[in-house]
Coordinates of C-alpha atoms and ligand atoms in Angstrom, one line a residue:
M1 CA 2.2 34.0 -33.0
S2 CA 5.2 31.8 -32.0
N3 CA 4.6 28.5 -30.2
D4 CA 5.7 30.1 -27.0
Q5 CA 3.2 32.9 -27.4
N6 CA 0.5 30.4 -28.2
E7 CA 1.3 28.4 -25.1
T8 CA 1.3 31.6 -22.9
A9 CA -2.1 32.6 -24.3
R10 CA -3.5 29.2 -23.8
R11 CA -2.4 29.1 -20.2
R12 CA -3.6 32.6 -19.5
S13 CA -7.0 31.6 -20.7
L14 CA -7.0 28.5 -18.6
F15 CA -5.9 30.6 -15.6
S16 CA -8.7 33.1 -15.9
R17 CA -11.3 30.4 -16.5
R18 CA -10.0 28.5 -13.4
N19 CA -10.4 31.7 -11.3
L20 CA -14.0 31.8 -12.4
L21 CA -14.5 28.1 -11.7
I22 CA -13.0 28.0 -8.3
G23 CA -15.1 29.7 -5.7
G24 CA -14.9 30.6 -2.0
A25 CA -12.2 29.1 0.1
T26 CA -10.3 27.4 -2.7
A27 CA -10.1 30.5 -4.9
S28 CA -7.2 32.1 -3.0
A29 CA -5.1 29.0 -2.7
G30 CA -5.6 28.2 -6.4
A31 CA -5.0 31.8 -7.4
V32 CA -1.8 32.0 -5.5
A33 CA -0.5 28.8 -7.0
G34 CA -1.6 29.9 -10.4
V35 CA 0.2 33.2 -10.2
G36 CA 3.3 31.4 -9.0
I37 CA 3.3 29.3 -12.1
E38 CA 2.5 32.2 -14.4
L39 CA 5.5 34.1 -12.9
A40 CA 7.7 31.1 -13.1
H41 CA 6.7 30.7 -16.7
R42 CA 7.5 34.3 -17.5
G43 CA 10.9 33.8 -15.9
G44 CA 11.3 30.6 -17.9
T45 CA 11.9 28.5 -14.8
S46 CA 8.7 26.6 -14.6
G47 CA 8.8 22.9 -15.4
N48 CA 5.7 22.8 -17.4
N49 CA 5.3 25.2 -20.2
A50 CA 8.3 26.4 -22.1
G51 CA 8.7 25.4 -25.7
S52 CA 6.4 23.8 -28.2
D53 CA 6.5 20.3 -26.6
G54 CA 6.5 21.8 -23.1
H55 CA 9.9 20.4 -22.4
E56 CA 12.5 23.0 -23.2
G57 CA 14.0 24.5 -20.0
N58 CA 12.2 21.9 -18.0
P59 CA 14.7 20.3 -15.6
Q60 CA 12.7 17.2 -15.2
A61 CA 12.3 16.6 -18.9
V62 CA 16.0 17.4 -19.5
A63 CA 17.0 14.9 -16.8
S64 CA 14.9 12.1 -18.4
G65 CA 16.4 12.9 -21.8
D66 CA 15.1 10.5 -24.4
A67 CA 14.1 7.8 -21.8
P68 CA 11.3 6.1 -23.8
L69 CA 8.6 6.2 -21.1
A70 CA 9.2 9.8 -20.1
S71 CA 7.3 11.3 -23.1
S72 CA 4.9 8.3 -23.8
R73 CA 1.5 9.9 -23.9
V74 CA -2.1 8.8 -24.2
T75 CA -4.5 11.4 -25.6
F76 CA -7.1 12.7 -23.2
G77 CA -9.9 13.9 -25.5
G78 CA -11.8 12.0 -28.1
K79 CA -14.9 9.9 -28.5
R80 CA -14.0 7.5 -25.7
Q81 CA -12.1 8.1 -22.5
A82 CA -8.6 6.6 -22.3
G83 CA -7.7 4.0 -19.7
I84 CA -10.0 1.2 -20.8
A85 CA -9.2 0.0 -24.3
T86 CA -5.7 1.5 -24.0
P87 CA -2.9 -0.9 -22.8
A88 CA -2.8 -1.1 -19.0
P89 CA 0.2 0.7 -17.5
A90 CA 2.1 -0.8 -14.5
F91 CA 0.3 1.1 -11.8
G92 CA -3.5 1.7 -11.3
N93 CA -5.1 3.7 -8.6
F94 CA -8.9 3.7 -8.3
I95 CA -10.3 6.5 -6.1
G96 CA -13.9 6.5 -4.9
L97 CA -15.2 9.9 -3.8
R98 CA -18.3 10.9 -2.0
L99 CA -19.8 14.3 -2.8
R100 CA -20.9 16.5 0.1
P101 CA -24.7 16.6 0.6
S102 CA -24.8 20.3 -0.3
V103 CA -23.2 19.8 -3.7
G104 CA -25.6 20.7 -6.6
A105 CA -25.6 20.4 -10.3
S106 CA -23.7 23.6 -10.9
D107 CA -21.0 22.5 -8.5
I108 CA -20.7 19.2 -10.2
K109 CA -20.4 20.9 -13.5
R110 CA -17.5 23.1 -12.2
L111 CA -15.8 20.1 -10.7
L112 CA -16.0 18.0 -13.8
R113 CA -14.6 20.9 -15.9
I114 CA -11.7 21.4 -13.5
L115 CA -10.9 17.7 -13.3
S116 CA -11.1 17.4 -17.1
E117 CA -8.8 20.4 -17.6
D118 CA -6.3 19.1 -15.2
A119 CA -6.5 15.6 -16.6
R120 CA -5.9 17.0 -20.2
E121 CA -2.8 18.8 -19.0
L122 CA -1.4 16.0 -16.8
M123 CA -1.8 13.4 -19.5
S124 CA 0.0 15.7 -21.9
G125 CA 3.0 16.0 -19.6
R126 CA 2.1 19.6 -18.7
A127 CA 1.4 21.0 -15.3
P128 CA -2.1 22.1 -14.5
I129 CA -2.7 25.7 -13.9
N130 CA -2.4 25.6 -10.1
D131 CA 0.3 22.9 -9.8
Q132 CA 2.8 23.8 -7.1
E133 CA 5.2 21.0 -8.2
P134 CA 5.2 21.4 -11.9
E135 CA 8.4 19.5 -12.4
L136 CA 6.5 16.3 -11.4
A137 CA 4.1 16.7 -14.3
A138 CA 6.7 16.6 -17.0
I139 CA 7.1 12.8 -17.3
S140 CA 3.8 11.5 -18.7
A141 CA 4.7 7.7 -18.7
N142 CA 1.4 6.7 -20.3
L143 CA -0.7 8.4 -17.6
T144 CA -4.4 8.0 -18.1
I145 CA -7.1 9.7 -16.1
T146 CA -10.6 8.2 -16.4
L147 CA -13.7 9.6 -14.7
G148 CA -16.7 7.4 -13.7
F149 CA -20.0 8.4 -12.3
G150 CA -22.0 6.8 -9.5
E151 CA -25.8 7.2 -9.1
R152 CA -25.6 10.5 -7.2
I153 CA -24.2 12.4 -10.2
F154 CA -27.2 11.5 -12.3
D155 CA -29.7 12.0 -9.5
V156 CA -28.5 15.6 -9.0
V157 CA -27.7 16.5 -12.6
N158 CA -29.9 14.5 -15.0
P159 CA -32.0 11.6 -13.5
G160 CA -33.4 10.8 -16.9
A161 CA -29.9 9.9 -18.3
K162 CA -29.2 7.4 -15.5
P163 CA -28.5 3.9 -16.9
S164 CA -30.9 1.3 -15.4
W165 CA -28.0 -0.9 -14.4
L166 CA -26.3 1.8 -12.3
K167 CA -27.0 0.3 -8.8
P168 CA -25.3 -2.2 -6.6
L169 CA -25.0 -5.7 -8.1
P170 CA -27.3 -8.4 -6.9
A171 CA -25.8 -10.1 -3.8
F172 CA -23.7 -13.2 -4.4
E173 CA -24.5 -14.7 -1.0
K174 CA -22.3 -17.8 -1.2
I175 CA -19.1 -15.9 -1.7
D176 CA -19.5 -12.2 -0.9
K177 CA -18.1 -10.7 2.3
L178 CA -18.5 -7.1 1.1
S179 CA -17.5 -4.1 3.2
D180 CA -18.8 -0.6 2.6
E181 CA -15.2 0.4 3.1
W182 CA -14.8 -0.5 -0.7
G183 CA -18.5 0.1 -1.6
A184 CA -20.4 2.5 -3.9
A185 CA -19.1 6.0 -4.5
D186 CA -20.4 9.1 -6.3
L187 CA -17.4 9.8 -8.5
L188 CA -14.5 7.5 -9.6
L189 CA -11.1 8.8 -10.5
Q190 CA -9.1 6.0 -12.2
L191 CA -5.4 6.9 -12.7
C192 CA -3.1 4.5 -14.5
C193 CA 0.6 5.2 -15.2
D194 CA 3.9 3.6 -15.8
D195 CA 5.6 5.9 -13.3
K196 CA 4.5 5.9 -9.7
V197 CA 5.9 9.4 -9.0
T198 CA 3.9 10.8 -11.9
L199 CA 0.8 9.0 -10.7
A200 CA 1.2 10.1 -7.1
H201 CA 1.5 13.7 -8.3
A202 CA -1.5 13.5 -10.6
Q203 CA -3.5 12.0 -7.8
R204 CA -2.6 14.8 -5.5
M205 CA -3.5 17.4 -8.0
L206 CA -6.9 15.9 -8.7
L207 CA -7.7 15.4 -5.0
K208 CA -6.7 19.0 -4.2
E209 CA -9.3 20.1 -6.7
T210 CA -12.0 17.8 -5.2
R211 CA -11.6 18.6 -1.6
S212 CA -14.2 21.4 -1.3
F213 CA -16.7 19.2 -3.2
G214 CA -16.3 15.8 -1.5
T215 CA -14.3 13.4 0.5
V216 CA -12.3 10.3 -0.4
H217 CA -14.2 7.2 0.4
W218 CA -11.5 4.7 -0.7
V219 CA -8.3 4.5 -2.7
Q220 CA -7.4 1.1 -4.3
D221 CA -3.8 1.0 -5.2
G222 CA -2.8 -1.6 -7.7
F223 CA 0.1 -2.8 -9.8
R224 CA 1.1 -5.1 -12.6
N225 CA 4.5 -6.1 -14.0
S226 CA 6.6 -3.0 -14.5
A227 CA 7.0 -1.5 -18.0
G228 CA 10.0 -3.1 -19.6
S229 CA 10.0 -6.3 -17.6
L230 CA 7.8 -8.3 -20.0
K231 CA 7.8 -8.4 -23.7
K232 CA 5.1 -6.1 -25.3
G233 CA 1.8 -7.9 -25.4
T234 CA 2.6 -10.4 -22.7
T235 CA -0.3 -11.3 -20.4
M236 CA 0.2 -10.2 -16.8
R237 CA 0.4 -12.6 -13.9
N238 CA -1.6 -12.2 -10.7
L239 CA -0.2 -12.9 -7.3
F240 CA -1.3 -16.6 -7.4
G241 CA 1.3 -16.8 -10.2
Q242 CA -1.4 -17.4 -12.9
V243 CA -1.3 -15.9 -16.3
D244 CA -4.4 -13.7 -16.0
G245 CA -6.1 -12.0 -19.0
T246 CA -5.7 -14.4 -21.8
I247 CA -9.4 -14.5 -23.0
N248 CA -10.2 -10.8 -23.3
P249 CA -11.5 -8.5 -26.0
T250 CA -8.9 -6.7 -28.1
T251 CA -8.6 -3.7 -30.3
E252 CA -7.1 -5.9 -33.0
D253 CA -10.5 -6.9 -34.1
S254 CA -14.0 -5.7 -33.4
S255 CA -14.3 -7.4 -30.0
M256 CA -13.4 -4.4 -27.9
D257 CA -16.1 -2.3 -29.6
D258 CA -18.6 -5.1 -29.3
V259 CA -18.1 -6.0 -25.7
V260 CA -17.1 -2.7 -24.0
Y261 CA -19.0 -0.2 -26.2
G262 CA -22.0 -2.3 -26.9
N263 CA -21.6 -2.5 -30.7
M264 CA -23.3 -5.9 -31.1
D265 CA -26.7 -7.5 -31.1
G266 CA -28.3 -7.8 -27.7
L267 CA -26.3 -4.9 -26.2
K268 CA -26.8 -1.1 -26.2
P269 CA -24.4 1.4 -24.7
W270 CA -26.0 3.8 -22.2
V271 CA -24.6 6.6 -24.4
D272 CA -22.5 6.4 -27.5
G273 CA -18.8 6.0 -26.5
G274 CA -19.8 5.3 -22.9
T275 CA -19.4 2.0 -20.9
S276 CA -19.5 0.7 -17.4
L277 CA -17.0 -0.4 -14.7
V278 CA -17.7 -3.1 -12.2
L279 CA -14.9 -2.8 -9.6
R280 CA -14.7 -5.8 -7.3
R281 CA -12.0 -6.0 -4.7
I282 CA -11.2 -9.7 -4.3
H283 CA -9.0 -11.0 -1.4
M284 CA -6.7 -13.8 -2.5
N285 CA -5.6 -16.1 0.3
V286 CA -2.0 -16.7 -0.8
D287 CA -1.3 -18.4 2.5
T288 CA -3.7 -21.3 1.9
W289 CA -2.9 -21.2 -1.8
D290 CA 0.7 -22.1 -0.6
E291 CA -0.6 -25.4 0.6
V292 CA -1.7 -26.5 -2.8
D293 CA 0.6 -28.3 -5.3
V294 CA 0.9 -27.5 -8.9
P295 CA -1.5 -30.1 -10.3
G296 CA -4.1 -28.9 -7.7
R297 CA -3.6 -25.3 -8.7
E298 CA -3.9 -26.0 -12.4
D299 CA -7.0 -28.2 -11.9
A300 CA -8.7 -25.3 -10.1
I301 CA -8.3 -22.9 -13.0
G302 CA -8.1 -25.3 -16.0
R303 CA -4.9 -23.8 -17.3
K304 CA -1.1 -24.5 -16.8
L305 CA 0.8 -22.3 -14.5
S306 CA 4.0 -22.3 -16.6
N307 CA 2.6 -20.6 -19.6
G308 CA -1.2 -20.2 -19.2
A309 CA -2.0 -22.8 -21.8
P310 CA -5.3 -24.6 -21.3
L311 CA -4.9 -28.1 -19.8
T312 CA -6.0 -29.4 -23.2
G313 CA -3.4 -27.5 -25.2
Q314 CA 0.3 -26.4 -25.4
K315 CA 0.3 -22.7 -25.9
E316 CA -1.5 -19.8 -24.0
T317 CA -3.5 -19.0 -27.2
D318 CA -4.7 -22.6 -27.8
P319 CA -8.5 -22.7 -27.4
A320 CA -9.6 -24.7 -24.4
D321 CA -11.3 -28.0 -25.3
L322 CA -14.1 -28.3 -22.7
S323 CA -15.3 -31.6 -24.1
A324 CA -11.9 -33.4 -23.8
T325 CA -11.9 -36.3 -21.3
T326 CA -9.2 -38.4 -19.6
P327 CA -8.7 -42.1 -20.5
I328 CA -11.0 -43.0 -17.6
G329 CA -13.7 -40.6 -18.7
F330 CA -13.3 -37.5 -16.5
P331 CA -13.3 -34.0 -18.1
V332 CA -9.7 -32.8 -18.5
I333 CA -10.9 -29.3 -17.5
A334 CA -12.9 -30.1 -14.4
D335 CA -16.6 -29.1 -14.0
Y336 CA -15.6 -26.8 -11.2
A337 CA -12.6 -25.2 -13.1
H338 CA -12.7 -21.4 -13.2
I339 CA -12.4 -21.1 -17.0
R340 CA -15.2 -23.6 -17.6
R341 CA -17.5 -21.8 -15.3
A342 CA -16.5 -18.3 -16.6
T343 CA -16.6 -19.0 -20.3
A344 CA -19.3 -17.2 -22.2
Q345 CA -22.7 -19.0 -22.6
A346 CA -24.1 -16.4 -25.0
P347 CA -22.3 -14.1 -27.5
H348 CA -22.7 -11.0 -25.5
E349 CA -21.7 -12.6 -22.2
K350 CA -18.2 -11.2 -22.3
I351 CA -16.3 -8.6 -20.3
L352 CA -13.0 -6.7 -20.5
R353 CA -10.9 -7.7 -17.5
R354 CA -8.2 -5.1 -16.7
P355 CA -7.3 -6.0 -13.2
Y356 CA -4.5 -4.8 -11.0
N357 CA -2.8 -6.7 -8.2
Y358 CA -2.9 -5.3 -4.7
D359 CA -0.6 -6.3 -1.8
L360 CA -0.9 -4.4 1.4
P361 CA 2.0 -3.9 3.7
V362 CA 2.7 -6.9 5.8
S363 CA 2.4 -4.9 9.0
Q364 CA -1.3 -4.9 8.3
A365 CA -1.6 -8.7 7.9
S366 CA -3.4 -9.0 11.2
G367 CA -6.5 -7.7 9.3
L368 CA -6.6 -11.0 7.4
A369 CA -9.4 -12.5 9.5
K370 CA -11.6 -9.6 8.3
A371 CA -11.3 -10.8 4.7
G372 CA -12.5 -14.3 5.8
S373 CA -9.2 -16.0 5.6
S374 CA -7.3 -18.1 8.1
T375 CA -5.3 -16.5 10.8
G376 CA -1.5 -16.6 10.9
G377 CA -1.0 -15.4 7.3
V378 CA 1.5 -12.9 6.3
S379 CA -0.3 -11.3 3.3
Q380 CA -3.2 -9.1 2.4
T381 CA -3.2 -9.7 -1.2
G382 CA -5.7 -9.8 -4.0
L383 CA -7.0 -8.4 -7.2
I384 CA -8.6 -5.0 -8.0
F385 CA -10.9 -6.8 -10.5
A386 CA -11.8 -4.1 -13.0
S387 CA -14.4 -5.3 -15.5
Y388 CA -15.6 -3.1 -18.3
Q389 CA -18.7 -3.9 -20.3
A390 CA -21.6 -2.1 -22.0
D391 CA -24.1 -3.6 -19.6
P392 CA -23.1 -5.1 -16.3
I393 CA -26.4 -6.9 -15.8
K394 CA -26.4 -8.6 -19.1
Q395 CA -22.6 -9.3 -19.3
F396 CA -21.0 -9.4 -15.9
V397 CA -23.7 -10.7 -13.6
P398 CA -24.4 -14.1 -15.4
I399 CA -20.6 -14.9 -15.3
Q400 CA -20.4 -13.9 -11.6
Q401 CA -23.5 -15.9 -10.8
R402 CA -22.0 -19.1 -12.3
L403 CA -18.7 -18.5 -10.5
A404 CA -20.6 -17.8 -7.2
E405 CA -22.5 -21.1 -7.6
L406 CA -19.4 -23.2 -8.4
D407 CA -15.8 -22.3 -8.9
M408 CA -12.9 -24.1 -7.3
L409 CA -11.0 -20.8 -7.1
N410 CA -13.6 -19.7 -4.5
T411 CA -11.6 -21.8 -2.0
W412 CA -8.9 -19.2 -2.0
T413 CA -10.7 -16.0 -3.0
V414 CA -13.2 -13.7 -1.2
P415 CA -14.9 -10.6 -2.8
I416 CA -14.6 -7.9 -0.1
G417 CA -15.7 -4.8 -2.1
S418 CA -18.0 -4.0 -5.0
A419 CA -18.9 -0.8 -6.8
V420 CA -20.5 0.0 -10.2
F421 CA -19.8 3.1 -12.3
A422 CA -21.1 4.6 -15.5
I423 CA -18.1 5.6 -17.6
P424 CA -19.0 8.6 -19.8
P425 CA -17.6 9.1 -23.3
G426 CA -14.6 11.3 -23.9
C427 CA -15.0 15.0 -24.7
E428 CA -14.1 17.6 -27.2
D429 CA -11.0 19.8 -26.7
D430 CA -13.1 22.6 -25.2
G431 CA -15.5 20.3 -23.4
F432 CA -15.4 18.3 -20.2
V433 CA -16.2 14.7 -19.3
G434 CA -20.0 14.4 -18.7
D435 CA -20.8 17.8 -20.4
F436 CA -23.6 16.2 -22.4
L437 CA -25.5 15.6 -19.2
F438 CA -25.9 19.3 -18.7
K439 CA -27.3 20.1 -22.2
E440 CA -31.0 20.8 -22.5
Ligands
LIG1 C1 -9.3 -13.2 -7.6 C2 -10.2 -13.6 -8.4 C3 -9.8 -14.2 -9.8 C4 -8.7 -14.7 -10.3 C5 -7.4 -15.0 -9.5 C6 -9.0 -15.1 -11.6 C7 -8.0 -15.7 -12.5 C8 -8.3 -16.1 -13.8 C9 -7.4 -16.8 -14.6 C10 -6.0 -17.2 -14.2 C11 -8.0 -17.0 -15.8 C12 -7.4 -17.8 -17.0 C13 -6.7 -17.0 -18.0 C14 -7.5 -15.9 -18.7 O1 -8.3 -16.1 -19.6 O2 -7.3 -14.8 -18.2 C15 -9.3 -16.4 -15.7 C16 -10.2 -16.4 -16.7 C17 -11.4 -15.8 -16.7 N1 -12.0 -15.2 -15.6 FE1 -11.1 -15.0 -13.8 N2 -10.2 -14.7 -12.0 C18 -10.8 -14.1 -10.9 C19 -12.1 -13.6 -10.8 C20 -13.0 -13.5 -11.8 C21 -14.2 -12.9 -11.7 C22 -14.8 -12.2 -10.5 C23 -14.8 -13.0 -13.0 C24 -16.1 -12.4 -13.5 C25 -17.2 -12.3 -12.8 C26 -13.8 -13.7 -13.8 C27 -14.0 -13.9 -15.2 C28 -13.1 -14.6 -15.9 C29 -13.4 -14.9 -17.4 C30 -14.6 -14.4 -18.2 C31 -12.3 -15.6 -17.8 C32 -12.1 -16.2 -19.2 C33 -12.8 -17.5 -19.3 C34 -12.7 -18.2 -20.6 O3 -11.7 -19.0 -20.8 O4 -13.5 -17.9 -21.5 N3 -12.8 -14.0 -13.1 N4 -9.5 -15.9 -14.5

């Protein structure tokens, strides 16, 4: 069979399986869209499926030519889900869904299969089977789609498999001003991409699939520096202007495996290839931060604003010397400095920080008081603090406890949301994320 014939056969099989998976009200809408795409494909006008790389005859792909990001892809399947150890693209949307009370194990199974199938297509730059804007799927731009499970998925499908840490974190009373608006959810969709148009389309595709199963509880919409504006490998800056992400595990040695996938003494992954996400939404009061001079800002964190070097060093990568003192005997990195308080006190007490900035439209700035900040500000700004680790209780909680107890940064930051998710492993080509939970 030619590549074209293979692709047609593959999509026909996806199409008939999708008709089996979608039931009731969604079936007709999905079927109509699917037929449209099938017809478009036969006529050679669809943007998603002509040619071996899915790009021939695709106006969107032709328009993007050899633009480097257009066909940059991250693989969907495999031992681990993408979107964690893979480099963080410019935009990150985190969507928390609540399942309808009537949803049972077989519905969840169908939903996860549908989402996995769509994610596989979208990450490959191909339109899912019922995509009504297939042109928007052609630019992959490092799109990753990662699924996370809240407690409810386990309670309904397989209570015995639920990790013991999958529950709300203990309260950090001195700092938390948590709102349920950003609280626990049943299912997480994490979408990261270097192109906001691709991301918006992928998000819409996935949400269309979920609508008969549940409702959107929150969407946290984040960003980093755009692709191409920083040299590869440069650490991002947050909206306080700080270099943020210097001390982090990496795939260049075993630290990512150790910290995120529990491949070290004292840690155990909840399932091989699985991990966890602690998602804290942290308001940053840039209005009162404006009142602080550079030495005050650097003292609070223990690092220089210019290049992220520790106050005891010259370069970002210089190790911080926590024992260094000034000529009159004070620690150079203060007792209350964020990095002193956050630094690991035990080998396993480490996390992968993969945060995204958020910055809500200024017209919403009147909501500032809600986040515990002063009135009269013009910004609703902060971090979507995404922390991945094998075991949140052993790794994240002790760090957060120390920071809640004492951290100068708390003067300008307020945690306003908190949710924990189990991140399942990746899946085989014919499987779906979470399929192992349904096996006998
Ligand atoms: C808005 C809130 C926060 C801001 C603006 C912030 C900013 C920073 C900055 C600028 C650094 C230094 C550079 C680096 O290593 O990345 C840092 C380090 C770090 N932060 Fe945060 N952070 C925040 C919240 C948190 C939270 C909630 C945690 C965990 C509970 C955390 C854990 C860490 C750790 C583990 C380090 C590395 C410490 C070390 O030097 O070993 N941070 N943070």
